[in-house]
mmCIF file of C-alpha atoms and ligand atoms in Angstrom:
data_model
loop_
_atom_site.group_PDB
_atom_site.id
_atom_site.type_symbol
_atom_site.label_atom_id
_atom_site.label_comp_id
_atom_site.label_asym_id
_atom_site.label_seq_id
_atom_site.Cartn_x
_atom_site.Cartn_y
_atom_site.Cartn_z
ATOM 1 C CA UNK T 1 69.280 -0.464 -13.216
ATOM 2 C CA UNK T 2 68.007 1.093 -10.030
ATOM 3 C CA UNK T 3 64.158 1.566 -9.802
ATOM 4 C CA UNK T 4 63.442 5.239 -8.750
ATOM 5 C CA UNK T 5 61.503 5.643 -5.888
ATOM 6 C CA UNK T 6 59.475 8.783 -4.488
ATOM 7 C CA UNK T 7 58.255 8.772 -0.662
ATOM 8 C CA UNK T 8 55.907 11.474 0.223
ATOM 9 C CA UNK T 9 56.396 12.599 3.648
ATOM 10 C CA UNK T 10 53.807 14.185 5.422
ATOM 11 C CA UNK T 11 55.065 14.912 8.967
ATOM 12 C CA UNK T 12 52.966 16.160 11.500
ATOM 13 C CA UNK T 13 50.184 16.805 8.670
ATOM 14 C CA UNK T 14 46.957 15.018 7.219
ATOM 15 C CA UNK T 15 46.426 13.250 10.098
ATOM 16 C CA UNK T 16 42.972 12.157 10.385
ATOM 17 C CA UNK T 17 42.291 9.489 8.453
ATOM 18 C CA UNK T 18 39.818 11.525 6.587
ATOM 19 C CA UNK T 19 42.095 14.350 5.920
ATOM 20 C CA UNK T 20 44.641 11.682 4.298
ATOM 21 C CA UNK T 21 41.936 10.178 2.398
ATOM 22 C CA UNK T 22 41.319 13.152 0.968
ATOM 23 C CA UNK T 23 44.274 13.728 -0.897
ATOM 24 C CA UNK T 24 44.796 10.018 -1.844
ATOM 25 C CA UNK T 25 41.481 10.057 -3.418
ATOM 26 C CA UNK T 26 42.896 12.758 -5.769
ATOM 27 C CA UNK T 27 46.537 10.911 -6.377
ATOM 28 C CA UNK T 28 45.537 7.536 -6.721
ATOM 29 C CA UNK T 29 43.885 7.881 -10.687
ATOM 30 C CA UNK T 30 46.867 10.457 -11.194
ATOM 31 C CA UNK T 31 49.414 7.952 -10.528
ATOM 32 C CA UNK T 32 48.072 4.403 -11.150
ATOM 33 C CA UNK T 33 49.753 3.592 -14.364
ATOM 34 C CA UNK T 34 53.118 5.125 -12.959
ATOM 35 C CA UNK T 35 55.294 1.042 -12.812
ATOM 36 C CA UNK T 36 58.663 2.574 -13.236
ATOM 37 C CA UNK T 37 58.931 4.536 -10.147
ATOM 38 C CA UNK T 38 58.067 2.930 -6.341
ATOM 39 C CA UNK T 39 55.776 5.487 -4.635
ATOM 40 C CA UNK T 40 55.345 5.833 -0.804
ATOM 41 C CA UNK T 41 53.764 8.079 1.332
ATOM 42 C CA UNK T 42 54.474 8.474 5.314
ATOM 43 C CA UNK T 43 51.674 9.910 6.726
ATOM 44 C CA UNK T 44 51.109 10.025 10.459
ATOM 45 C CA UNK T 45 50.317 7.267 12.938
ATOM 46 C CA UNK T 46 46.533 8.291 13.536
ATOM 47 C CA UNK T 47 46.446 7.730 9.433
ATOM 48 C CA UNK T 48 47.691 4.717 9.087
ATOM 49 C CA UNK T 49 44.373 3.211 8.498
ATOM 50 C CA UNK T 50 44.633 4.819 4.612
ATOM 51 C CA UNK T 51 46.267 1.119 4.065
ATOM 52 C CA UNK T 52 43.109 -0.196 3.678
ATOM 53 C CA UNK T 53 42.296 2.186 0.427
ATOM 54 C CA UNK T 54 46.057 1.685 -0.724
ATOM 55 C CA UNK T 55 46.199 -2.197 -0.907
ATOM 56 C CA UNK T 56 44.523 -2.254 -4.309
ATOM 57 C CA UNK T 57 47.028 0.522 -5.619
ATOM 58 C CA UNK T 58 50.438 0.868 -6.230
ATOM 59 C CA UNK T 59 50.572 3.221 -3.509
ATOM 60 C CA UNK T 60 52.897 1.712 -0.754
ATOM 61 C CA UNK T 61 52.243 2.739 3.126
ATOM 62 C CA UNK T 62 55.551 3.840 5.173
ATOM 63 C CA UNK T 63 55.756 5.068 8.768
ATOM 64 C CA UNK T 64 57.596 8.278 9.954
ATOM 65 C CA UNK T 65 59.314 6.604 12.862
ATOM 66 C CA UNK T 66 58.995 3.266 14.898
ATOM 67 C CA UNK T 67 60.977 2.265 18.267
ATOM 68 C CA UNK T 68 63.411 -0.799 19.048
ATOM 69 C CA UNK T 69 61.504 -2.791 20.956
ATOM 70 C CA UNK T 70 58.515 -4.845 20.678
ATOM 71 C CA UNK T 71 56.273 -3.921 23.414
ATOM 72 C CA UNK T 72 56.663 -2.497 27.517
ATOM 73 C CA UNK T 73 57.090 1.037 29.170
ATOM 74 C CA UNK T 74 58.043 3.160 26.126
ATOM 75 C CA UNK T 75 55.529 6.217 26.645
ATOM 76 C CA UNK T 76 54.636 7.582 23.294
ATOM 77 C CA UNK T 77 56.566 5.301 20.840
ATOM 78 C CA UNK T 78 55.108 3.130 18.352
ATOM 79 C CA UNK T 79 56.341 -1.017 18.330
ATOM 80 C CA UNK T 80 57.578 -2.118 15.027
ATOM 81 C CA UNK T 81 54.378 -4.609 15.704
ATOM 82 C CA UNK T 82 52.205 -2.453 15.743
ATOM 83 C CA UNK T 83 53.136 -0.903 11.704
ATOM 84 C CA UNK T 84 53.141 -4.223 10.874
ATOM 85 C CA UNK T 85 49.893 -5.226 11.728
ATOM 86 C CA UNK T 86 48.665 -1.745 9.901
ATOM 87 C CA UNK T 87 50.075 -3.180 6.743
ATOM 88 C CA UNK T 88 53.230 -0.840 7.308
ATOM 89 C CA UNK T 89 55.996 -1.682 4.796
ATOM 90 C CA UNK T 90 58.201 1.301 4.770
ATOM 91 C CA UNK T 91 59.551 2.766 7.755
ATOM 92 C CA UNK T 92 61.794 6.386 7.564
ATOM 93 C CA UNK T 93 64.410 6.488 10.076
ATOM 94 C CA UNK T 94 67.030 9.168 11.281
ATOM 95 C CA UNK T 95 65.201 11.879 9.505
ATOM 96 C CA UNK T 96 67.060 15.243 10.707
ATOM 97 C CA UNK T 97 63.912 16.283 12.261
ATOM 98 C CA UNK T 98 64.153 13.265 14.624
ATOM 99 C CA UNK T 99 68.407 13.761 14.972
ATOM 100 C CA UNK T 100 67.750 17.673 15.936
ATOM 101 C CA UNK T 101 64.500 17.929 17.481
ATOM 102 C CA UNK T 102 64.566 15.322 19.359
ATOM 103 C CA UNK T 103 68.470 14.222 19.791
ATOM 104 C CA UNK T 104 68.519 11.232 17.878
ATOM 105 C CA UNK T 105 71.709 9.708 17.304
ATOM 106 C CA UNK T 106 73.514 7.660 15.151
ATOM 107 C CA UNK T 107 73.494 5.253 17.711
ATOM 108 C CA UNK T 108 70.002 4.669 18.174
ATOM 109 C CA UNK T 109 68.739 4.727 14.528
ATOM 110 C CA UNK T 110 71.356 2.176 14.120
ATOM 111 C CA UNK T 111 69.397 0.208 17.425
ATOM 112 C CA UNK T 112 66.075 0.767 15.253
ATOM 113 C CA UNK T 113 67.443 -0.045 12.140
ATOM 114 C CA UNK T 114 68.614 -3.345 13.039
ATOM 115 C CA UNK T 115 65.148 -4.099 14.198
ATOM 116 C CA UNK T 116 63.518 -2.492 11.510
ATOM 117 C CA UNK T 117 65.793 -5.133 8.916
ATOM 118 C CA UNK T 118 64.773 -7.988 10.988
ATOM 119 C CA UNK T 119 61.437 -7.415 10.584
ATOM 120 C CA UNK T 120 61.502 -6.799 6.932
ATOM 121 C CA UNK T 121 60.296 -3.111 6.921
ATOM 122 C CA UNK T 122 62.353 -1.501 4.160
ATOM 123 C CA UNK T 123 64.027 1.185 6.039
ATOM 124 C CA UNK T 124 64.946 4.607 4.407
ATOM 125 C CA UNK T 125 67.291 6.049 6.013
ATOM 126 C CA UNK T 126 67.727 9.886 6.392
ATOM 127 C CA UNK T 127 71.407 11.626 6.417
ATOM 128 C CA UNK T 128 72.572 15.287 5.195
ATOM 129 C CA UNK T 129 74.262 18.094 7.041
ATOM 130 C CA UNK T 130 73.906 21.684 8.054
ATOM 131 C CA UNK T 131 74.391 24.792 6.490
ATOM 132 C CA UNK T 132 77.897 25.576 8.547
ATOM 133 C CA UNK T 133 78.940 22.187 8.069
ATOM 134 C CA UNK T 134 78.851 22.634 4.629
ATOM 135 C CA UNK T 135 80.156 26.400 4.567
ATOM 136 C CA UNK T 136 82.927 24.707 6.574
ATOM 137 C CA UNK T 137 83.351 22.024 3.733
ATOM 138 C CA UNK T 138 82.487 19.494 6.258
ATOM 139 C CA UNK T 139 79.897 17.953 4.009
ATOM 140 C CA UNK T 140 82.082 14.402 3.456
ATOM 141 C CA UNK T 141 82.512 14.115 6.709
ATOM 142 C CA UNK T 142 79.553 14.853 8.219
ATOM 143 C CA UNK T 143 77.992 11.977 5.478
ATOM 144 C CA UNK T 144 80.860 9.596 6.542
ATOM 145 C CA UNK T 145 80.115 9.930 10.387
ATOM 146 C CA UNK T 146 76.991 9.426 10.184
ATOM 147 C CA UNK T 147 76.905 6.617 7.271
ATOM 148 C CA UNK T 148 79.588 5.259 9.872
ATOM 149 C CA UNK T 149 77.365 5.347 13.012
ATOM 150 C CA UNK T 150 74.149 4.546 11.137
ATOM 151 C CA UNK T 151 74.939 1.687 9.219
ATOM 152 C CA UNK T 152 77.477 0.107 11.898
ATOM 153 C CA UNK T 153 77.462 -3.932 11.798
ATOM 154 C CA UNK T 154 74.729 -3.573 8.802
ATOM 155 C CA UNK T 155 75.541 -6.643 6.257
ATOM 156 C CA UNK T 156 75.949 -6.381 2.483
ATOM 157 C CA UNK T 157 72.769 -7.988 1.978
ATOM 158 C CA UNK T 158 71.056 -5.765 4.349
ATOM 159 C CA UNK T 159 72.011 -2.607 2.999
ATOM 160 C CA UNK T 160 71.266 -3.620 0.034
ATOM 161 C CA UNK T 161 67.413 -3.351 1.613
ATOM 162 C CA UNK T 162 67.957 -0.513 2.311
ATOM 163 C CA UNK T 163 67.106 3.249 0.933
ATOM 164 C CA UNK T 164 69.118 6.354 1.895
ATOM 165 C CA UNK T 165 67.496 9.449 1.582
ATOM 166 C CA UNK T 166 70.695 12.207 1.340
ATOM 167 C CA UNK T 167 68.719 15.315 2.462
ATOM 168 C CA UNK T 168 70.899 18.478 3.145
ATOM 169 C CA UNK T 169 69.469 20.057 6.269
ATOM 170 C CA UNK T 170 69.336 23.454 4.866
ATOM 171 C CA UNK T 171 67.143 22.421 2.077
ATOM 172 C CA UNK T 172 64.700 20.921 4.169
ATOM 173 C CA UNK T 173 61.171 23.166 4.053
ATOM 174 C CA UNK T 174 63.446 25.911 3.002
ATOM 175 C CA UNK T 175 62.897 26.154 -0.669
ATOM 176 C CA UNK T 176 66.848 26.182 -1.349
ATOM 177 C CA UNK T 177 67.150 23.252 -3.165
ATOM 178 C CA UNK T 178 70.812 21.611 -3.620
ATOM 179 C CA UNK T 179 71.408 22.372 -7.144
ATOM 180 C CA UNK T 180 71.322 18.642 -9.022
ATOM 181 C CA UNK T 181 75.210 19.014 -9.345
ATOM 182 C CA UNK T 182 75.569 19.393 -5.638
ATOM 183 C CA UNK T 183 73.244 16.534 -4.680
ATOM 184 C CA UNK T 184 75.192 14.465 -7.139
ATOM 185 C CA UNK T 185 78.429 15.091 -5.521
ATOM 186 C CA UNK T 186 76.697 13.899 -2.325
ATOM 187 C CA UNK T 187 75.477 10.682 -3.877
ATOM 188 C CA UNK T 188 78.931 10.054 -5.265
ATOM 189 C CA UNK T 189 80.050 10.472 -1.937
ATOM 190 C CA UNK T 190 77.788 8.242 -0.544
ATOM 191 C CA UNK T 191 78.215 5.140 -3.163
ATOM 192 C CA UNK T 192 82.333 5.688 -2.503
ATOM 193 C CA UNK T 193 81.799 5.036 1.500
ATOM 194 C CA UNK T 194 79.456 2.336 -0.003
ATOM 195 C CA UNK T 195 81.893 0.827 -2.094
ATOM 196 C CA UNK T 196 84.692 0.871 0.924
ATOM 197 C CA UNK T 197 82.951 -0.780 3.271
ATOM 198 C CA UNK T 198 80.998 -3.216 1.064
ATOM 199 C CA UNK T 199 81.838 -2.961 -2.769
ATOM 200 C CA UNK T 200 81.110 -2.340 -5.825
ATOM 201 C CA UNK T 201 77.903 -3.750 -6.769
ATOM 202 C CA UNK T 202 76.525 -3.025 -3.410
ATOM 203 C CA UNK T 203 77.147 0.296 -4.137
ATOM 204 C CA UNK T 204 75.744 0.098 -7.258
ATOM 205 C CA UNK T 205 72.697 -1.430 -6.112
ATOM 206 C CA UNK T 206 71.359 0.770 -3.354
ATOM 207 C CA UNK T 207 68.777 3.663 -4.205
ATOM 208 C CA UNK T 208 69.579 6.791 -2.581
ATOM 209 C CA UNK T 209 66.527 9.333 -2.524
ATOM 210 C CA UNK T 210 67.411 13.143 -2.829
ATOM 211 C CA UNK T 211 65.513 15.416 -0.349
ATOM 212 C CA UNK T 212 64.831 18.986 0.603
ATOM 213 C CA UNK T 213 62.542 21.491 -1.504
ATOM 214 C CA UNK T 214 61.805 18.808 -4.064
ATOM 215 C CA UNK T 215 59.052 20.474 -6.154
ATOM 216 C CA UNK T 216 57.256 19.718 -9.886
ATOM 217 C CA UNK T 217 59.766 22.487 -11.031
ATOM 218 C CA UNK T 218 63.187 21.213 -10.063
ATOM 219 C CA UNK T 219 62.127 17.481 -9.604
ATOM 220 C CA UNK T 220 63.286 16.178 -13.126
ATOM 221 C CA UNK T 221 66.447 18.120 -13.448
ATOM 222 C CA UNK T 222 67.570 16.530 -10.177
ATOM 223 C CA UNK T 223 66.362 13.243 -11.006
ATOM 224 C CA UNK T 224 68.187 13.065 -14.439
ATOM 225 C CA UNK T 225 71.068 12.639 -12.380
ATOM 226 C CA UNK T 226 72.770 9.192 -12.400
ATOM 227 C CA UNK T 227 73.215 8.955 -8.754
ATOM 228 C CA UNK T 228 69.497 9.825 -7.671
ATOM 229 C CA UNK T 229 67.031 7.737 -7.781
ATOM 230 C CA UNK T 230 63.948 9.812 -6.901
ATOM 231 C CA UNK T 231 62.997 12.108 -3.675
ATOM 232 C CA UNK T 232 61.677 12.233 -0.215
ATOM 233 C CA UNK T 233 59.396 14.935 -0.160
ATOM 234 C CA UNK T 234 58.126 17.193 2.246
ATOM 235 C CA UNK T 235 55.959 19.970 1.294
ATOM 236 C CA UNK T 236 54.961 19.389 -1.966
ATOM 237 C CA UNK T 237 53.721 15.674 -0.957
ATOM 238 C CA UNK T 238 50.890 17.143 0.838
ATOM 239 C CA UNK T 239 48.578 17.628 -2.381
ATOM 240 C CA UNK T 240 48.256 15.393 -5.006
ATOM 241 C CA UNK T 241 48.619 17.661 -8.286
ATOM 242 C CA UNK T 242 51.931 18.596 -6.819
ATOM 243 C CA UNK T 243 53.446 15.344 -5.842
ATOM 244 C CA UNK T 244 51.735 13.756 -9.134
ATOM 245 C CA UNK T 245 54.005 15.947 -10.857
ATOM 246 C CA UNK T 246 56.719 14.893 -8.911
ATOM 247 C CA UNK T 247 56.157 11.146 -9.162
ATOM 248 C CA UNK T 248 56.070 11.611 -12.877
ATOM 249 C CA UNK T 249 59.217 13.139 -13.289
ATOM 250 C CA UNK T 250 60.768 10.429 -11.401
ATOM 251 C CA UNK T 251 58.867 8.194 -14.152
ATOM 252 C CA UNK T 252 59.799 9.755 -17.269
ATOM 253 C CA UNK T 253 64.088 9.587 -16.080
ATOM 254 C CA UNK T 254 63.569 5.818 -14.924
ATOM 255 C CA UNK T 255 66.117 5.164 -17.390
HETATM 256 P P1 LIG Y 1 60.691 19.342 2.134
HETATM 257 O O1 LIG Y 1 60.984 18.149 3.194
HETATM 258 O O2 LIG Y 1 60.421 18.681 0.815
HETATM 259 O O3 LIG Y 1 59.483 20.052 2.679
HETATM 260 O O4 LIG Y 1 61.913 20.190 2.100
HETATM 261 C C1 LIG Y 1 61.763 17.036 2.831
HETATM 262 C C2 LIG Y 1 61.941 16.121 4.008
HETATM 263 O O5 LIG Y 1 62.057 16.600 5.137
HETATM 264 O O6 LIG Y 1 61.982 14.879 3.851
#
């Protein structure tokens, strides 16, 4: 059985370490006897210190982003070195604010991902397409392409490290959720190209998050479904009432 896991993340919000405190202060009693469901929250670089309050908790710390390489002329990126000597253990990558803002491609999450394995971070891994991709019934391919680029030259044993978070782009902040039925077609999708290039139990084995207007309201019906194993969430991550509720949705369909 695949644990369910919920990642909060926070973009470019909370970002003093006070600010973040704030709201962990809240979620940590709310969530503390929660064991069936992993919880993670991504919450900007200049909060990373929050790891201190989390250690004792079973609150785990991811980053939004890292770069490839270790150390040198990179202006503005953050070494996988540097997350891991904040206590860092998740680290979101490809999220389709990163691919369309700033032009990341397939190419060079699967450059960070590599790294990202090596160093044992536990990568999740963001793919989903646009709204005239999938008015165009493009949706499959848009998944393979970038399930192809992403996770090229990626063993069996590391993928099974790692988390996909299927987030249709037109969900994202939107408050159009993918109905559950739609998301589950997606995850389908996604354990098939699984199962081609690896197999079965590989497929069968990785967790793939759901994300895009994941709210207290819609969480459990999507998370009944077989294929989805909790959310990345946005918006409703930012207070703690809200993604309480969240977390204990993904809780109470663990199984
Ligand atoms: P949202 O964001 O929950 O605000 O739609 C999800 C995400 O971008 O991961």
């Amino acid at each position: 059985m695949r644990k369910p896991i919920v990642g909060g993340n926070w973009k470019m919000n909370r970002g003093t370490p006070e600010n973040a405190r704030e709201m962990l202060d809240e979620l940590i009693p709310k969530v503390k006897e929660m064991k069936d469901v992993d919880i993670v929250i991504a919450p900007p670089f200049t909060a990373l210190s929050v790891a201190s309050i989390l250690k004792v908790t079973n609150i785990k710390l991811g980053a939004q982003n890292m770069f490839y390489e270790e150390k040198g002329a990179y202006t503005g990126e953050i070494s996988p070195l540097f997350l891991r000597s904040l206590d860092v253990e998740y680290v979101i990558l490809g999220h389709s604010e990163r691919r369309n803002i700033f032009n990341e491609s397939n190419e060079l999450i699967n450059k960070k991902l590599k790294v990202a394995l090596s160093m044992d971070f536990i990568p999740i891994v963001c793919i989903g397409e646009h709204l005239e991709e999938r008015k165009a019934g493009k949706t499959k391919n848009v998944i393979k392409e970038q399930m192809e680029g992403t996770f090229k030259e990626i063993t069996k044993k590391e993928m099974e490290e790692i988390i996909i978070a299927y987030e249709p782009i037109w969900a994202i902040g939107t408050g159009e959720t993918a109905t559950p039925e739609q998301a589950e077609d997606a995850h389908i999708y996604v354990r098939e190209i699984l199962t081609e290039k690896y197999n079965d139990n590989t497929a069968n084995r990785v967790r793939i998050q759901y994300g895009g207007s994941v709210k207290p309201h819609n969480a459990k019906k999507l998370f009944e479904k077989d294929n989805i194993d909790g959310g990345l969430v946005g918006g409703a991550s930012l207070e703690a009432d809200s993604f309480a509720s969240i977390i204990k949705a993904a809780q109470e369909t663990s199984n």
